[in-house]
Amino acid sequence: MQVSRDASNQLAIDPNATERLSSLARSNPKEAIRQVASQFEAILLNQMMASMRSNGFDGEEDSSELGTYRGMLDQQMVNAMVQGGGTGLAEMLARQIEGVARIDKTATPAASSGMLPLPALPAAAAKAIRQYAEAAGTATAAPAPVAIPSERQAFVSTLLPHAGQAAERLGVAPELLVGHAALESGWGSRSIRHPDGRESYNLFGIKAGGAWRGESVATLTTEYVDGKPRKQVESFRSYPSLQAAFDDYAKLLEGSSRYQRALNQGDNAQGFAVALQQGGYATDPAYARKLAGVAQSLLAR
């Protein structure tokens, strides 16, 4: 199987692709612009496909595996569409960039040569370009990933600032959320990581069900069946940051009727823990006792 060297099939945020594009820009600026424009068109088409998939269909049963295969199929369809000529957006965008950058220094200006002016980019596309550029700038300026410490005091000090907003939404003390994260992650010693070593920041053991549209990671976990522990592989949600993990946790508890009794418990660690277990948060029969014990130890600090 041959691998194309055309960088238009790779995201520019890939360091290797970025280096190749930089080199191409020096040797063949127009071709580099064409490939970047093609990338942008592919990104928009991917977003359109993802948006269509997220709506789903009535009566359709989803699974994380089905979502993975659909994502692969969508990517293949987008690649085929872009390589087959695309929608015309890439060509229009490339012409716009060339006109602004004035790459061809010897070309006669359109006004004096009788050439028709370049067509204006559609408003929707222009807005998408601005949003993409802003997102790229934010990603570039983002701080380095925060490591989850396994030493207990460092674990608490790192997580407490992120727990405040979520705790306020849930009506509980932030120590209860940090205690829950400590129980699920073994004080950071059992953090769920991707095969390449990236941190998933899944502090609360939240699984990636069929409705989850974000990134996920599979790992071995312990489930209790008829009161007996059993090891099995499950798919868990993955987040870009600690704050995203706390935000999703708060959203889960707020939006589920199963956990409504856990809300507005203040610093009542026992009430919070029992409500979560009764709601089916975990299969461990001793879960409430364990959670309450960890949370109370943090409240007593």
PDB file of N, CA, C and O in Angstrom, residues 194-250:
ATOM      1  N   HIS A 194      -4.221   6.830  27.504  1.00  0.00           N
ATOM      2  CA  HIS A 194      -4.299   6.298  26.150  1.00  0.00           C
ATOM      3  C   HIS A 194      -3.071   5.425  25.884  1.00  0.00           C
ATOM      4  O   HIS A 194      -2.064   5.521  26.593  1.00  0.00           O
ATOM      5  N   PRO A 195      -3.126   4.577  24.860  1.00  0.00           N
ATOM      6  CA  PRO A 195      -1.974   3.734  24.535  1.00  0.00           C
ATOM      7  C   PRO A 195      -0.686   4.516  24.298  1.00  0.00           C
ATOM      8  O   PRO A 195       0.409   4.014  24.543  1.00  0.00           O
ATOM      9  N   ASP A 196      -0.817   5.774  23.829  1.00  0.00           N
ATOM     10  CA  ASP A 196       0.379   6.581  23.577  1.00  0.00           C
ATOM     11  C   ASP A 196       0.837   7.342  24.820  1.00  0.00           C
ATOM     12  O   ASP A 196       1.759   8.155  24.751  1.00  0.00           O
ATOM     13  N   GLY A 197       0.200   7.078  25.959  1.00  0.00           N
ATOM     14  CA  GLY A 197       0.611   7.701  27.213  1.00  0.00           C
ATOM     15  C   GLY A 197      -0.131   8.967  27.577  1.00  0.00           C
ATOM     16  O   GLY A 197       0.058   9.505  28.679  1.00  0.00           O
ATOM     17  N   ARG A 198      -0.986   9.476  26.686  1.00  0.00           N
ATOM     18  CA  ARG A 198      -1.736  10.694  26.997  1.00  0.00           C
ATOM     19  C   ARG A 198      -2.714  10.464  28.135  1.00  0.00           C
ATOM     20  O   ARG A 198      -3.347   9.417  28.214  1.00  0.00           O
ATOM     21  N   GLU A 199      -2.861  11.468  28.967  1.00  0.00           N
ATOM     22  CA  GLU A 199      -3.791  11.410  30.093  1.00  0.00           C
ATOM     23  C   GLU A 199      -5.210  11.653  29.598  1.00  0.00           C
ATOM     24  O   GLU A 199      -5.459  12.531  28.774  1.00  0.00           O
ATOM     25  N   SER A 200      -6.157  10.854  30.079  1.00  0.00           N
ATOM     26  CA  SER A 200      -7.562  11.032  29.679  1.00  0.00           C
ATOM     27  C   SER A 200      -8.299  11.990  30.614  1.00  0.00           C
ATOM     28  O   SER A 200      -9.385  12.452  30.286  1.00  0.00           O
ATOM     29  N   TYR A 201      -7.721  12.254  31.767  1.00  0.00           N
ATOM     30  CA  TYR A 201      -8.333  13.118  32.791  1.00  0.00           C
ATOM     31  C   TYR A 201      -9.701  12.600  33.244  1.00  0.00           C
ATOM     32  O   TYR A 201     -10.510  13.359  33.769  1.00  0.00           O
ATOM     33  N   ASN A 202      -9.961  11.315  33.025  1.00  0.00           N
ATOM     34  CA  ASN A 202     -11.225  10.744  33.484  1.00  0.00           C
ATOM     35  C   ASN A 202     -11.073  10.374  34.952  1.00  0.00           C
ATOM     36  O   ASN A 202     -10.761   9.244  35.298  1.00  0.00           O
ATOM     37  N   LEU A 203     -11.314  11.335  35.812  1.00  0.00           N
ATOM     38  CA  LEU A 203     -11.112  11.166  37.253  1.00  0.00           C
ATOM     39  C   LEU A 203     -12.247  10.412  37.922  1.00  0.00           C
ATOM     40  O   LEU A 203     -12.078   9.895  39.029  1.00  0.00           O
ATOM     41  N   PHE A 204     -13.405  10.372  37.289  1.00  0.00           N
ATOM     42  CA  PHE A 204     -14.597   9.852  37.958  1.00  0.00           C
ATOM     43  C   PHE A 204     -15.086   8.528  37.376  1.00  0.00           C
ATOM     44  O   PHE A 204     -16.196   8.094  37.682  1.00  0.00           O
ATOM     45  N   GLY A 205     -14.292   7.896  36.544  1.00  0.00           N
ATOM     46  CA  GLY A 205     -14.671   6.595  35.999  1.00  0.00           C
ATOM     47  C   GLY A 205     -15.932   6.620  35.166  1.00  0.00           C
ATOM     48  O   GLY A 205     -16.700   5.655  35.171  1.00  0.00           O
ATOM     49  N   ILE A 206     -16.160   7.702  34.421  1.00  0.00           N
ATOM     50  CA  ILE A 206     -17.375   7.817  33.616  1.00  0.00           C
ATOM     51  C   ILE A 206     -17.169   7.091  32.288  1.00  0.00           C
ATOM     52  O   ILE A 206     -16.240   7.393  31.542  1.00  0.00           O
ATOM     53  N   LYS A 207     -18.059   6.157  31.985  1.00  0.00           N
ATOM     54  CA  LYS A 207     -17.920   5.345  30.779  1.00  0.00           C
ATOM     55  C   LYS A 207     -18.446   6.090  29.547  1.00  0.00           C
ATOM     56  O   LYS A 207     -19.277   6.994  29.654  1.00  0.00           O
ATOM     57  N   ALA A 208     -17.931   5.673  28.400  1.00  0.00           N
ATOM     58  CA  ALA A 208     -18.336   6.280  27.131  1.00  0.00           C
ATOM     59  C   ALA A 208     -19.452   5.438  26.522  1.00  0.00           C
ATOM     60  O   ALA A 208     -19.191   4.448  25.857  1.00  0.00           O
ATOM     61  N   GLY A 209     -20.683   5.817  26.779  1.00  0.00           N
ATOM     62  CA  GLY A 209     -21.822   5.104  26.208  1.00  0.00           C
ATOM     63  C   GLY A 209     -22.064   5.522  24.771  1.00  0.00           C
ATOM     64  O   GLY A 209     -21.302   6.290  24.178  1.00  0.00           O
ATOM     65  N   GLY A 210     -23.161   5.020  24.201  1.00  0.00           N
ATOM     66  CA  GLY A 210     -23.470   5.310  22.813  1.00  0.00           C
ATOM     67  C   GLY A 210     -23.732   6.775  22.534  1.00  0.00           C
ATOM     68  O   GLY A 210     -23.537   7.241  21.413  1.00  0.00           O
ATOM     69  N   ALA A 211     -24.168   7.536  23.537  1.00  0.00           N
ATOM     70  CA  ALA A 211     -24.476   8.947  23.330  1.00  0.00           C
ATOM     71  C   ALA A 211     -23.241   9.834  23.403  1.00  0.00           C
ATOM     72  O   ALA A 211     -23.297  11.010  23.050  1.00  0.00           O
ATOM     73  N   TRP A 212     -22.119   9.275  23.866  1.00  0.00           N
ATOM     74  CA  TRP A 212     -20.895  10.078  24.024  1.00  0.00           C
ATOM     75  C   TRP A 212     -20.274  10.332  22.654  1.00  0.00           C
ATOM     76  O   TRP A 212     -19.987   9.404  21.908  1.00  0.00           O
ATOM     77  N   ARG A 213     -20.025  11.611  22.317  1.00  0.00           N
ATOM     78  CA  ARG A 213     -19.471  11.976  21.017  1.00  0.00           C
ATOM     79  C   ARG A 213     -18.022  12.424  21.101  1.00  0.00           C
ATOM     80  O   ARG A 213     -17.433  12.801  20.087  1.00  0.00           O
ATOM     81  N   GLY A 214     -17.454  12.413  22.299  1.00  0.00           N
ATOM     82  CA  GLY A 214     -16.069  12.834  22.449  1.00  0.00           C
ATOM     83  C   GLY A 214     -15.100  11.676  22.289  1.00  0.00           C
ATOM     84  O   GLY A 214     -15.467  10.569  21.891  1.00  0.00           O
ATOM     85  N   GLU A 215     -13.846  11.934  22.635  1.00  0.00           N
ATOM     86  CA  GLU A 215     -12.818  10.910  22.547  1.00  0.00           C
ATOM     87  C   GLU A 215     -13.003   9.904  23.672  1.00  0.00           C
ATOM     88  O   GLU A 215     -13.532  10.233  24.738  1.00  0.00           O
ATOM     89  N   SER A 216     -12.574   8.676  23.450  1.00  0.00           N
ATOM     90  CA  SER A 216     -12.701   7.642  24.469  1.00  0.00           C
ATOM     91  C   SER A 216     -11.434   6.795  24.511  1.00  0.00           C
ATOM     92  O   SER A 216     -10.609   6.843  23.608  1.00  0.00           O
ATOM     93  N   VAL A 217     -11.309   6.013  25.574  1.00  0.00           N
ATOM     94  CA  VAL A 217     -10.157   5.136  25.737  1.00  0.00           C
ATOM     95  C   VAL A 217     -10.617   3.872  26.448  1.00  0.00           C
ATOM     96  O   VAL A 217     -11.411   3.931  27.393  1.00  0.00           O
ATOM     97  N   ALA A 218     -10.149   2.720  25.980  1.00  0.00           N
ATOM     98  CA  ALA A 218     -10.519   1.437  26.582  1.00  0.00           C
ATOM     99  C   ALA A 218      -9.478   1.030  27.614  1.00  0.00           C
ATOM    100  O   ALA A 218      -8.278   1.207  27.406  1.00  0.00           O
ATOM    101  N   THR A 219      -9.943   0.488  28.740  1.00  0.00           N
ATOM    102  CA  THR A 219      -9.014   0.049  29.774  1.00  0.00           C
ATOM    103  C   THR A 219      -9.662  -1.050  30.616  1.00  0.00           C
ATOM    104  O   THR A 219     -10.888  -1.221  30.601  1.00  0.00           O
ATOM    105  N   LEU A 220      -8.843  -1.775  31.341  1.00  0.00           N
ATOM    106  CA  LEU A 220      -9.331  -2.848  32.207  1.00  0.00           C
ATOM    107  C   LEU A 220      -9.867  -2.245  33.501  1.00  0.00           C
ATOM    108  O   LEU A 220      -9.239  -1.376  34.100  1.00  0.00           O
ATOM    109  N   THR A 221     -11.032  -2.691  33.925  1.00  0.00           N
ATOM    110  CA  THR A 221     -11.637  -2.166  35.146  1.00  0.00           C
ATOM    111  C   THR A 221     -12.283  -3.308  35.926  1.00  0.00           C
ATOM    112  O   THR A 221     -12.426  -4.423  35.424  1.00  0.00           O
ATOM    113  N   THR A 222     -12.662  -3.007  37.156  1.00  0.00           N
ATOM    114  CA  THR A 222     -13.305  -4.005  38.015  1.00  0.00           C
ATOM    115  C   THR A 222     -14.786  -3.692  38.150  1.00  0.00           C
ATOM    116  O   THR A 222     -15.164  -2.592  38.541  1.00  0.00           O
ATOM    117  N   GLU A 223     -15.620  -4.653  37.810  1.00  0.00           N
ATOM    118  CA  GLU A 223     -17.065  -4.538  37.996  1.00  0.00           C
ATOM    119  C   GLU A 223     -17.510  -5.657  38.928  1.00  0.00           C
ATOM    120  O   GLU A 223     -16.924  -6.739  38.952  1.00  0.00           O
ATOM    121  N   TYR A 224     -18.557  -5.365  39.703  1.00  0.00           N
ATOM    122  CA  TYR A 224     -19.069  -6.361  40.645  1.00  0.00           C
ATOM    123  C   TYR A 224     -20.339  -6.983  40.075  1.00  0.00           C
ATOM    124  O   TYR A 224     -21.303  -6.280  39.752  1.00  0.00           O
ATOM    125  N   VAL A 225     -20.327  -8.289  39.955  1.00  0.00           N
ATOM    126  CA  VAL A 225     -21.482  -9.047  39.465  1.00  0.00           C
ATOM    127  C   VAL A 225     -21.903 -10.008  40.569  1.00  0.00           C
ATOM    128  O   VAL A 225     -21.111 -10.859  41.007  1.00  0.00           O
ATOM    129  N   ASP A 226     -23.136  -9.824  41.058  1.00  0.00           N
ATOM    130  CA  ASP A 226     -23.630 -10.615  42.188  1.00  0.00           C
ATOM    131  C   ASP A 226     -22.703 -10.494  43.397  1.00  0.00           C
ATOM    132  O   ASP A 226     -22.451 -11.460  44.121  1.00  0.00           O
ATOM    133  N   GLY A 227     -22.174  -9.274  43.568  1.00  0.00           N
ATOM    134  CA  GLY A 227     -21.326  -9.006  44.725  1.00  0.00           C
ATOM    135  C   GLY A 227     -19.893  -9.465  44.602  1.00  0.00           C
ATOM    136  O   GLY A 227     -19.090  -9.257  45.507  1.00  0.00           O
ATOM    137  N   LYS A 228     -19.530 -10.045  43.450  1.00  0.00           N
ATOM    138  CA  LYS A 228     -18.170 -10.556  43.268  1.00  0.00           C
ATOM    139  C   LYS A 228     -17.442  -9.731  42.216  1.00  0.00           C
ATOM    140  O   LYS A 228     -18.004  -9.415  41.158  1.00  0.00           O
ATOM    141  N   PRO A 229     -16.177  -9.360  42.496  1.00  0.00           N
ATOM    142  CA  PRO A 229     -15.423  -8.546  41.537  1.00  0.00           C
ATOM    143  C   PRO A 229     -15.068  -9.330  40.285  1.00  0.00           C
ATOM    144  O   PRO A 229     -14.763 -10.522  40.338  1.00  0.00           O
ATOM    145  N   ARG A 230     -15.113  -8.631  39.147  1.00  0.00           N
ATOM    146  CA  ARG A 230     -14.777  -9.258  37.871  1.00  0.00           C
ATOM    147  C   ARG A 230     -14.040  -8.229  37.017  1.00  0.00           C
ATOM    148  O   ARG A 230     -14.478  -7.084  36.881  1.00  0.00           O
ATOM    149  N   LYS A 231     -12.916  -8.640  36.437  1.00  0.00           N
ATOM    150  CA  LYS A 231     -12.136  -7.761  35.574  1.00  0.00           C
ATOM    151  C   LYS A 231     -12.701  -7.812  34.152  1.00  0.00           C
ATOM    152  O   LYS A 231     -12.969  -8.883  33.619  1.00  0.00           O
ATOM    153  N   GLN A 232     -12.875  -6.644  33.545  1.00  0.00           N
ATOM    154  CA  GLN A 232     -13.346  -6.589  32.173  1.00  0.00           C
ATOM    155  C   GLN A 232     -12.909  -5.277  31.535  1.00  0.00           C
ATOM    156  O   GLN A 232     -12.631  -4.299  32.228  1.00  0.00           O
ATOM    157  N   VAL A 233     -12.842  -5.271  30.225  1.00  0.00           N
ATOM    158  CA  VAL A 233     -12.435  -4.083  29.492  1.00  0.00           C
ATOM    159  C   VAL A 233     -13.662  -3.228  29.193  1.00  0.00           C
ATOM    160  O   VAL A 233     -14.676  -3.733  28.712  1.00  0.00           O
ATOM    161  N   GLU A 234     -13.571  -1.946  29.499  1.00  0.00           N
ATOM    162  CA  GLU A 234     -14.660  -1.010  29.238  1.00  0.00           C
ATOM    163  C   GLU A 234     -14.099   0.228  28.539  1.00  0.00           C
ATOM    164  O   GLU A 234     -12.905   0.526  28.613  1.00  0.00           O
ATOM    165  N   SER A 235     -14.985   0.954  27.849  1.00  0.00           N
ATOM    166  CA  SER A 235     -14.608   2.194  27.168  1.00  0.00           C
ATOM    167  C   SER A 235     -14.988   3.382  28.044  1.00  0.00           C
ATOM    168  O   SER A 235     -16.128   3.480  28.515  1.00  0.00           O
ATOM    169  N   PHE A 236     -14.026   4.271  28.286  1.00  0.00           N
ATOM    170  CA  PHE A 236     -14.240   5.420  29.160  1.00  0.00           C
ATOM    171  C   PHE A 236     -14.076   6.729  28.390  1.00  0.00           C
ATOM    172  O   PHE A 236     -13.345   6.795  27.395  1.00  0.00           O
ATOM    173  N   ARG A 237     -14.744   7.766  28.883  1.00  0.00           N
ATOM    174  CA  ARG A 237     -14.638   9.071  28.252  1.00  0.00           C
ATOM    175  C   ARG A 237     -13.235   9.649  28.465  1.00  0.00           C
ATOM    176  O   ARG A 237     -12.593   9.381  29.476  1.00  0.00           O
ATOM    177  N   SER A 238     -12.807  10.449  27.510  1.00  0.00           N
ATOM    178  CA  SER A 238     -11.513  11.121  27.611  1.00  0.00           C
ATOM    179  C   SER A 238     -11.734  12.619  27.455  1.00  0.00           C
ATOM    180  O   SER A 238     -12.542  13.050  26.625  1.00  0.00           O
ATOM    181  N   TYR A 239     -11.018  13.411  28.250  1.00  0.00           N
ATOM    182  CA  TYR A 239     -11.193  14.862  28.257  1.00  0.00           C
ATOM    183  C   TYR A 239      -9.885  15.567  27.939  1.00  0.00           C
ATOM    184  O   TYR A 239      -8.800  15.021  28.176  1.00  0.00           O
ATOM    185  N   PRO A 240      -9.963  16.793  27.452  1.00  0.00           N
ATOM    186  CA  PRO A 240      -8.735  17.535  27.135  1.00  0.00           C
ATOM    187  C   PRO A 240      -8.071  18.166  28.355  1.00  0.00           C
ATOM    188  O   PRO A 240      -6.925  18.603  28.269  1.00  0.00           O
ATOM    189  N   SER A 241      -8.790  18.230  29.490  1.00  0.00           N
ATOM    190  CA  SER A 241      -8.224  18.902  30.661  1.00  0.00           C
ATOM    191  C   SER A 241      -8.946  18.459  31.930  1.00  0.00           C
ATOM    192  O   SER A 241     -10.010  17.836  31.877  1.00  0.00           O
ATOM    193  N   LEU A 242      -8.371  18.814  33.060  1.00  0.00           N
ATOM    194  CA  LEU A 242      -9.008  18.536  34.345  1.00  0.00           C
ATOM    195  C   LEU A 242     -10.342  19.270  34.453  1.00  0.00           C
ATOM    196  O   LEU A 242     -11.333  18.713  34.932  1.00  0.00           O
ATOM    197  N   GLN A 243     -10.363  20.526  34.023  1.00  0.00           N
ATOM    198  CA  GLN A 243     -11.595  21.306  34.138  1.00  0.00           C
ATOM    199  C   GLN A 243     -12.714  20.686  33.310  1.00  0.00           C
ATOM    200  O   GLN A 243     -13.871  20.649  33.740  1.00  0.00           O
ATOM    201  N   ALA A 244     -12.377  20.191  32.134  1.00  0.00           N
ATOM    202  CA  ALA A 244     -13.387  19.545  31.289  1.00  0.00           C
ATOM    203  C   ALA A 244     -13.952  18.310  31.970  1.00  0.00           C
ATOM    204  O   ALA A 244     -15.146  18.002  31.852  1.00  0.00           O
ATOM    205  N   ALA A 245     -13.107  17.604  32.715  1.00  0.00           N
ATOM    206  CA  ALA A 245     -13.560  16.406  33.431  1.00  0.00           C
ATOM    207  C   ALA A 245     -14.560  16.781  34.525  1.00  0.00           C
ATOM    208  O   ALA A 245     -15.600  16.133  34.682  1.00  0.00           O
ATOM    209  N   PHE A 246     -14.259  17.819  35.289  1.00  0.00           N
ATOM    210  CA  PHE A 246     -15.174  18.253  36.351  1.00  0.00           C
ATOM    211  C   PHE A 246     -16.474  18.798  35.762  1.00  0.00           C
ATOM    212  O   PHE A 246     -17.559  18.555  36.302  1.00  0.00           O
ATOM    213  N   ASP A 247     -16.383  19.518  34.655  1.00  0.00           N
ATOM    214  CA  ASP A 247     -17.585  20.073  34.027  1.00  0.00           C
ATOM    215  C   ASP A 247     -18.518  18.961  33.549  1.00  0.00           C
ATOM    216  O   ASP A 247     -19.738  19.037  33.714  1.00  0.00           O
ATOM    217  N   ASP A 248     -17.943  17.919  32.944  1.00  0.00           N
ATOM    218  CA  ASP A 248     -18.768  16.817  32.446  1.00  0.00           C
ATOM    219  C   ASP A 248     -19.376  16.022  33.601  1.00  0.00           C
ATOM    220  O   ASP A 248     -20.514  15.545  33.508  1.00  0.00           O
ATOM    221  N   TYR A 249     -18.619  15.881  34.679  1.00  0.00           N
ATOM    222  CA  TYR A 249     -19.119  15.187  35.866  1.00  0.00           C
ATOM    223  C   TYR A 249     -20.341  15.921  36.430  1.00  0.00           C
ATOM    224  O   TYR A 249     -21.369  15.301  36.749  1.00  0.00           O
ATOM    225  N   ALA A 250     -20.228  17.256  36.549  1.00  0.00           N
ATOM    226  CA  ALA A 250     -21.356  18.044  37.051  1.00  0.00           C
ATOM    227  C   ALA A 250     -22.550  17.933  36.116  1.00  0.00           C
ATOM    228  O   ALA A 250     -23.699  17.816  36.557  1.00  0.00           O
TER     229      ALA A 250
END
